[in-house]
Backbone as a chain_set.jsonl record, in Angstrom:
{"seq": "MAQPKNKRSRKRRGTQGGRIDTKRAARPRSREEAKARARSGGGSRSGSKKPDLPPTWKGAAIRGGAAAVIFVVILLVLFKRPLPVSLIFGAFMLVFYIPTGYWIDMTMWRKRERQRIRDREGT", "coords": {"N": [[-17.024, 185.684, 91.147], [-14.529, 185.406, 93.922], [-11.417, 183.344, 93.561], [-10.52, 180.881, 96.086], [-7.06, 180.854, 98.134], [-5.74, 179.076, 98.517], [-5.887, 175.483, 97.93], [-8.354, 172.995, 98.72], [-7.163, 170.642, 100.869], [-7.129, 167.38, 101.436], [-7.912, 164.391, 102.902], [-5.372, 162.379, 104.313], [-4.822, 158.764, 103.853], [-3.023, 157.01, 104.435], [-0.356, 155.038, 106.094], [1.957, 155.586, 108.557], [4.734, 154.085, 107.455], [4.049, 154.728, 104.877], [2.463, 153.091, 103.837], [-0.815, 152.419, 101.794], [-3.845, 151.399, 102.298], [-6.159, 150.487, 99.789], [-8.415, 149.005, 100.088], [-11.588, 149.281, 101.837], [-12.167, 148.28, 105.209], [-15.125, 147.078, 106.049], [-17.535, 147.941, 108.783], [-17.913, 145.758, 111.841], [-20.784, 144.393, 112.271], [-22.284, 143.352, 114.658], [-21.19, 142.764, 117.903], [-20.249, 139.99, 118.468], [-19.165, 139.327, 116.002], [-17.312, 141.27, 115.956], [-15.478, 140.272, 117.766], [-15.144, 137.677, 116.635], [-13.741, 138.191, 113.997], [-11.438, 139.414, 114.925], [-10.155, 137.104, 116.426], [-9.602, 135.506, 114.158], [-8.155, 137.152, 113.163], [-8.07, 139.071, 111.358], [-10.009, 139.087, 109.307], [-11.775, 139.668, 106.729], [-9.645, 140.092, 104.869], [-8.365, 138.878, 101.75], [-6.407, 138.304, 100.517], [-4.106, 138.211, 102.031], [-1.999, 136.467, 102.914], [1.137, 135.032, 101.449], [1.44, 133.631, 98.155], [2.241, 130.225, 97.902], [4.6, 129.702, 95.937], [6.282, 127.279, 93.395], [9.754, 126.201, 93.955], [12.107, 128.167, 92.307], [15.066, 128.345, 90.108], [16.274, 130.522, 89.535], [15.812, 132.251, 92.107], [17.478, 129.923, 93.778], [19.7, 130.296, 92.877], [20.421, 133.415, 93.325], [20.148, 133.186, 96.514], [22.379, 131.284, 96.612], [24.801, 132.889, 95.419], [24.641, 135.027, 97.519], [25.07, 133.663, 100.124], [27.589, 132.248, 98.998], [29.5, 134.806, 98.736], [29.105, 135.703, 101.177], [30.478, 133.615, 102.291], [33.277, 133.69, 101.249], [33.822, 136.543, 102.546], [34.084, 135.778, 105.04], [35.932, 133.956, 105.018], [38.536, 135.856, 103.793], [38.304, 137.588, 106.132], [38.046, 136.626, 108.564], [39.732, 134.205, 108.742], [41.756, 135.033, 107.081], [42.775, 134.201, 104.653], [44.493, 134.281, 101.579], [43.284, 136.007, 98.707], [43.066, 134.768, 96.324], [42.966, 132.111, 97.332], [40.318, 132.052, 98.298], [38.533, 132.87, 96.709], [38.269, 131.058, 94.72], [37.588, 129.089, 96.787], [35.053, 129.893, 96.979], [33.574, 130.107, 94.341], [33.634, 127.492, 94.427], [31.773, 126.688, 96.102], [29.548, 128.107, 95.611], [29.063, 126.774, 93.205], [28.261, 124.296, 94.777], [26.638, 125.26, 95.97], [23.855, 126.454, 94.652], [22.453, 124.053, 93.312], [21.78, 122.406, 95.645], [20.408, 123.946, 97.286], [18.254, 124.517, 95.475], [17.08, 121.878, 95.586], [16.568, 121.329, 98.34], [14.842, 123.453, 98.862], [13.001, 122.691, 96.718], [12.047, 119.784, 98.084], [10.772, 120.649, 100.186], [8.649, 122.322, 99.449], [7.341, 120.619, 97.962], [6.164, 118.55, 99.934], [4.889, 120.51, 101.358], [2.762, 121.057, 99.435], [1.693, 118.238, 99.417], [0.737, 118.119, 101.699], [-1.276, 119.767, 101.649], [-3.191, 118.982, 99.706], [-3.965, 117.005, 101.027], [-5.551, 118.06, 102.898], [-7.382, 119.356, 101.454], [-8.597, 117.396, 100.317], [-10.127, 115.938, 102.691], [-11.691, 117.958, 103.849]], "CA": [[-16.391, 185.341, 92.573], [-12.856, 185.375, 94.032], [-10.753, 182.31, 93.903], [-9.643, 180.631, 97.223], [-5.786, 180.801, 97.714], [-5.212, 177.397, 98.701], [-6.611, 174.587, 97.423], [-8.658, 172.326, 99.837], [-6.478, 169.535, 100.945], [-7.698, 165.616, 101.225], [-7.397, 163.395, 104.227], [-4.305, 161.346, 103.823], [-5.406, 157.563, 104.279], [-1.818, 156.141, 104.745], [0.389, 155.183, 107.11], [3.672, 155.854, 108.425], [5.742, 153.85, 106.551], [4.144, 155.01, 102.99], [1.402, 152.359, 102.626], [-2.136, 152.902, 101.235], [-4.853, 150.839, 102.186], [-6.872, 150.691, 99.251], [-9.972, 148.448, 100.215], [-12.029, 149.571, 103.237], [-12.798, 147.195, 105.713], [-16.869, 147.204, 106.677], [-17.058, 148.165, 110.066], [-18.557, 144.731, 111.939], [-22.358, 144.654, 112.569], [-22.227, 143.041, 116.167], [-19.897, 142.692, 119.21], [-19.895, 138.967, 118.421], [-18.812, 139.595, 114.401], [-15.745, 141.706, 116.161], [-14.824, 139.311, 118.094], [-14.817, 136.617, 115.65], [-12.732, 138.982, 113.343], [-10.203, 139.782, 115.637], [-9.612, 135.775, 116.591], [-9.438, 135.067, 112.71], [-6.918, 137.791, 112.443], [-8.537, 140.292, 110.197], [-11.695, 138.73, 108.885], [-12.46, 139.967, 105.165], [-8.523, 140.458, 103.943], [-8.517, 137.638, 101.287], [-4.792, 138.032, 99.8], [-3.055, 138.955, 102.63], [-0.825, 135.649, 102.888], [2.078, 135.149, 99.953], [1.049, 132.474, 97.711], [3.03, 129.127, 97.947], [4.71, 128.923, 94.614], [7.41, 126.267, 93.653], [10.988, 127.348, 93.9], [12.576, 128.565, 90.986], [16.397, 128.195, 89.964], [16.743, 132.082, 89.896], [15.988, 132.088, 93.805], [18.508, 129.453, 94.456], [21.001, 131.549, 92.491], [20.189, 134.701, 94.287], [20.825, 132.52, 97.658], [23.502, 130.717, 96.499], [25.391, 133.92, 95.583], [24.537, 135.705, 98.369], [26.27, 132.496, 100.732], [28.858, 132.235, 98.502], [29.646, 135.98, 98.667], [29.58, 135.702, 102.802], [31.503, 132.513, 102.846], [34.485, 134.718, 100.967], [34.199, 137.712, 103.461], [34.424, 135.118, 106.36], [37.469, 133.306, 104.739], [39.065, 136.81, 103.9], [38.464, 138.634, 107.147], [37.971, 135.758, 109.571], [40.791, 133.277, 108.673], [42.832, 135.795, 106.975], [43.348, 133.486, 103.719], [44.576, 135.488, 100.334], [42.004, 136.655, 97.915], [42.758, 133.951, 95.117], [42.334, 130.949, 97.479], [39.171, 132.465, 99.126], [37.514, 133.022, 95.406], [38.205, 129.612, 94.39], [36.648, 128.047, 97.589], [33.492, 130.825, 96.686], [33.022, 129.543, 93.431], [33.178, 125.966, 94.838], [30.392, 126.818, 97.423], [28.55, 128.76, 94.686], [28.688, 125.569, 92.344], [27.551, 123.322, 94.939], [24.943, 125.728, 96.945], [22.696, 126.588, 93.82], [21.728, 122.693, 93.007], [21.398, 121.863, 96.869], [19.549, 124.932, 97.792], [17.1, 124.466, 95.004], [16.945, 120.375, 95.883], [16.085, 121.288, 99.675], [13.884, 124.138, 98.391], [11.403, 121.865, 96.126], [11.639, 118.755, 98.684], [10.176, 121.267, 101.142], [7.617, 123.028, 98.533], [6.282, 119.133, 97.647], [5.751, 118.379, 101.323], [3.7, 121.269, 101.689], [1.676, 120.83, 98.469], [0.949, 117.27, 99.426], [-0.201, 118.281, 103.291], [-2.353, 121.256, 101.222], [-3.844, 118.066, 98.605], [-4.439, 116.23, 101.805], [-6.401, 119.31, 103.568], [-8.56, 119.632, 100.718], [-9.578, 116.209, 100.455], [-10.18, 115.815, 103.752], [-12.496, 118.606, 104.128]], "C": [[-14.949, 184.549, 92.665], [-12.927, 183.583, 93.962], [-10.276, 181.856, 95.438], [-7.964, 180.584, 97.066], [-5.257, 179.689, 97.607], [-5.973, 176.608, 98.525], [-7.27, 173.744, 98.863], [-8.328, 171.239, 99.814], [-7.169, 168.2, 101.076], [-7.327, 165.318, 102.501], [-6.588, 162.362, 103.534], [-4.911, 160.05, 104.81], [-4.074, 156.723, 104.835], [-1.466, 156.151, 105.699], [1.465, 155.707, 107.539], [4.731, 155.373, 107.507], [5.312, 153.687, 105.047], [2.749, 153.95, 102.7], [0.285, 152.914, 103.029], [-3.082, 151.58, 101.097], [-5.96, 150.904, 101.091], [-8.575, 150.051, 99.608], [-10.112, 148.977, 102.076], [-12.782, 148.741, 103.583], [-14.3, 147.623, 106.247], [-16.725, 147.005, 108.302], [-18.128, 146.397, 110.615], [-19.974, 145.142, 112.311], [-22.778, 144.322, 113.838], [-21.091, 142.809, 116.799], [-19.38, 141.251, 118.771], [-19.132, 139.05, 116.88], [-17.196, 140.062, 114.621], [-15.093, 141.198, 116.306], [-14.125, 138.208, 117.293], [-13.711, 137.227, 114.54], [-11.315, 139.123, 113.878], [-9.421, 138.273, 116.378], [-9.047, 135.293, 115.473], [-8.323, 135.738, 111.943], [-6.971, 138.596, 111.032], [-9.798, 140.213, 109.593], [-11.556, 138.795, 107.33], [-10.939, 139.846, 104.373], [-8.559, 138.856, 103.112], [-6.886, 137.216, 100.718], [-3.891, 138.322, 100.369], [-1.758, 137.67, 102.937], [0.078, 135.677, 101.214], [1.825, 133.697, 99.479], [2.678, 131.702, 97.52], [3.427, 128.9, 96.688], [6.165, 128.125, 94.611], [8.546, 126.935, 93.32], [11.32, 127.422, 92.375], [14.805, 128.59, 90.961], [17.434, 129.261, 90.384], [16.819, 132.168, 90.92], [16.791, 131.333, 94.143], [19.659, 130.002, 94.118], [21.36, 132.764, 92.832], [20.941, 134.056, 95.562], [21.839, 132.284, 97.361], [24.753, 131.486, 96.579], [25.716, 134.661, 96.685], [25.558, 134.953, 99.474], [27.586, 132.448, 100.265], [30.086, 133.587, 98.618], [30.383, 135.759, 100.629], [30.557, 134.719, 103.193], [32.946, 132.976, 102.498], [34.816, 135.701, 101.781], [34.698, 136.825, 104.705], [35.993, 134.602, 105.998], [38.476, 134.247, 104.722], [39.395, 137.127, 105.173], [38.566, 137.898, 108.452], [39.287, 134.9, 109.567], [41.914, 133.461, 107.827], [43.612, 134.914, 105.659], [43.467, 134.301, 102.352], [43.442, 135.274, 99.413], [41.643, 135.244, 97.172], [42.147, 132.342, 95.893], [40.805, 131.115, 98.128], [38.459, 132.791, 97.866], [37.555, 131.625, 95.244], [37.461, 128.95, 95.329], [35.069, 128.855, 97.445], [33.122, 130.322, 95.627], [32.903, 128.167, 93.705], [31.881, 125.724, 95.641], [29.57, 127.14, 96.221], [28.201, 127.225, 93.888], [27.717, 124.444, 93.396], [26.152, 123.595, 95.523], [23.706, 125.806, 96.076], [21.866, 125.438, 93.828], [20.7, 122.248, 94.69], [20.509, 123.119, 97.555], [18.289, 124.477, 96.931], [16.361, 122.848, 95.168], [15.861, 120.838, 97.383], [14.483, 122.279, 99.267], [11.939, 123.25, 97.584], [11.05, 120.735, 96.909], [10.733, 119.492, 99.361], [9.103, 122.105, 100.72], [6.697, 121.412, 98.398], [5.756, 118.437, 99.013], [4.638, 119.386, 101.502], [2.47, 121.247, 100.514], [1.093, 119.434, 98.566], [-0.048, 117.359, 100.779], [-1.377, 119.659, 102.714], [-3.422, 120.541, 100.443], [-4.657, 117.572, 99.921], [-5.631, 116.896, 102.627], [-7.805, 119.396, 103.0], [-9.309, 118.697, 100.658], [-10.469, 115.858, 101.722], [-11.518, 116.706, 104.331], [-13.411, 118.592, 103.121]], "O": [[-14.427, 183.651, 92.005], [-13.863, 182.81, 94.165], [-9.546, 182.689, 95.973], [-7.519, 180.296, 95.954], [-4.437, 179.323, 96.765], [-7.076, 176.891, 98.993], [-6.708, 173.875, 99.951], [-8.854, 170.498, 98.983], [-8.198, 168.309, 100.41], [-6.483, 165.958, 103.129], [-6.893, 161.682, 102.555], [-5.311, 160.125, 105.972], [-4.231, 155.817, 105.654], [-1.882, 156.985, 106.503], [2.03, 156.438, 106.725], [5.491, 156.12, 106.891], [5.82, 152.943, 104.208], [2.113, 153.96, 101.646], [0.093, 153.604, 104.03], [-3.119, 150.861, 100.099], [-6.93, 151.51, 101.546], [-9.636, 150.629, 99.377], [-9.331, 149.035, 103.026], [-13.752, 148.305, 102.964], [-14.391, 148.655, 106.912], [-16.031, 146.183, 108.902], [-18.95, 145.951, 109.814], [-20.188, 146.306, 112.65], [-23.714, 145.001, 114.261], [-20.03, 142.659, 116.194], [-18.158, 141.148, 118.667], [-18.062, 138.469, 117.063], [-16.206, 139.662, 114.009], [-14.074, 141.127, 115.62], [-12.93, 137.911, 117.281], [-12.754, 136.485, 114.319], [-10.272, 138.942, 113.249], [-8.27, 138.338, 116.812], [-8.01, 134.643, 115.602], [-7.747, 135.445, 110.895], [-6.222, 138.684, 110.059], [-10.545, 141.173, 109.403], [-11.167, 137.768, 106.773], [-11.022, 139.489, 103.198], [-8.747, 137.82, 103.749], [-6.396, 136.096, 100.574], [-2.851, 138.685, 99.82], [-0.616, 138.064, 103.171], [-0.299, 136.204, 100.167], [1.959, 132.724, 100.221], [3.762, 132.188, 97.196], [2.835, 128.005, 96.085], [7.01, 128.234, 95.499], [8.584, 127.951, 92.627], [10.794, 126.772, 91.471], [15.529, 128.879, 91.913], [18.507, 129.273, 90.987], [18.001, 132.217, 91.262], [17.295, 131.806, 95.162], [20.571, 130.196, 94.923], [22.504, 133.189, 92.672], [22.139, 134.282, 95.735], [22.647, 133.101, 97.802], [25.66, 131.192, 97.358], [26.884, 134.976, 96.914], [26.655, 135.447, 99.732], [28.578, 132.58, 100.982], [31.301, 133.388, 98.589], [31.522, 135.703, 101.094], [31.322, 134.835, 104.15], [33.832, 132.723, 103.315], [36.019, 135.927, 101.908], [35.696, 137.195, 105.323], [36.999, 134.868, 106.655], [39.45, 133.96, 105.419], [40.57, 137.036, 105.528], [39.117, 138.45, 109.404], [39.932, 134.993, 110.612], [42.823, 132.647, 107.665], [44.841, 134.904, 105.595], [42.495, 134.988, 102.038], [42.74, 134.267, 99.504], [40.562, 134.658, 97.222], [41.29, 131.606, 95.405], [40.219, 130.073, 98.422], [37.323, 133.102, 98.224], [36.634, 131.018, 95.79], [36.615, 128.172, 94.885], [34.049, 128.292, 97.84], [31.986, 129.879, 95.796], [31.959, 127.605, 93.15], [31.188, 124.71, 95.717], [28.825, 126.229, 95.86], [27.113, 126.671, 94.046], [26.709, 123.871, 92.983], [25.126, 122.923, 95.629], [22.633, 125.37, 96.492], [20.709, 125.537, 94.236], [19.517, 121.941, 94.836], [19.923, 122.8, 98.59], [17.305, 124.076, 97.552], [15.175, 122.695, 94.877], [14.641, 120.676, 97.409], [13.335, 121.851, 99.38], [10.722, 123.25, 97.774], [9.887, 120.366, 96.746], [9.603, 119.026, 99.209], [8.53, 122.697, 101.635], [5.527, 121.268, 98.753], [4.771, 117.708, 98.894], [3.507, 119.0, 101.794], [1.302, 121.435, 100.852], [0.063, 119.238, 97.92], [-1.173, 116.88, 100.919], [-2.12, 120.305, 103.453], [-4.508, 121.111, 100.336], [-5.881, 117.701, 99.936], [-6.598, 116.211, 102.962], [-8.898, 119.471, 103.561], [-10.52, 118.804, 100.855], [-11.619, 115.472, 101.51], [-12.281, 116.205, 105.157], [-14.437, 119.266, 103.21]]}, "num_chains": 1, "name": "protein.A"}
């Protein structure tokens, strides 16, 4: 028997953005269940929320570096400061931003963690 010229194509399940859902959601069994899923924001999706991890020094360093670079660019462009002066201020801001950013992130994370523990004990 002769082979067909073209292979049979499969149905594409991806979105236009390139995301492919691997888990297929089951259809709601009733109208009430569909309404409940719509109100809860998706129903059976369990891992959709980003986990709240404690802050890291690496993250603080990346954010501090980005802020220092923006600060240097602003000094050069808007305030028309010379390059060496701008770099010195940028280095100072980098040394200041990294520990300050880490401390603020840690404070906020501890606050969220205490609230999460209170919610778990309360229910």
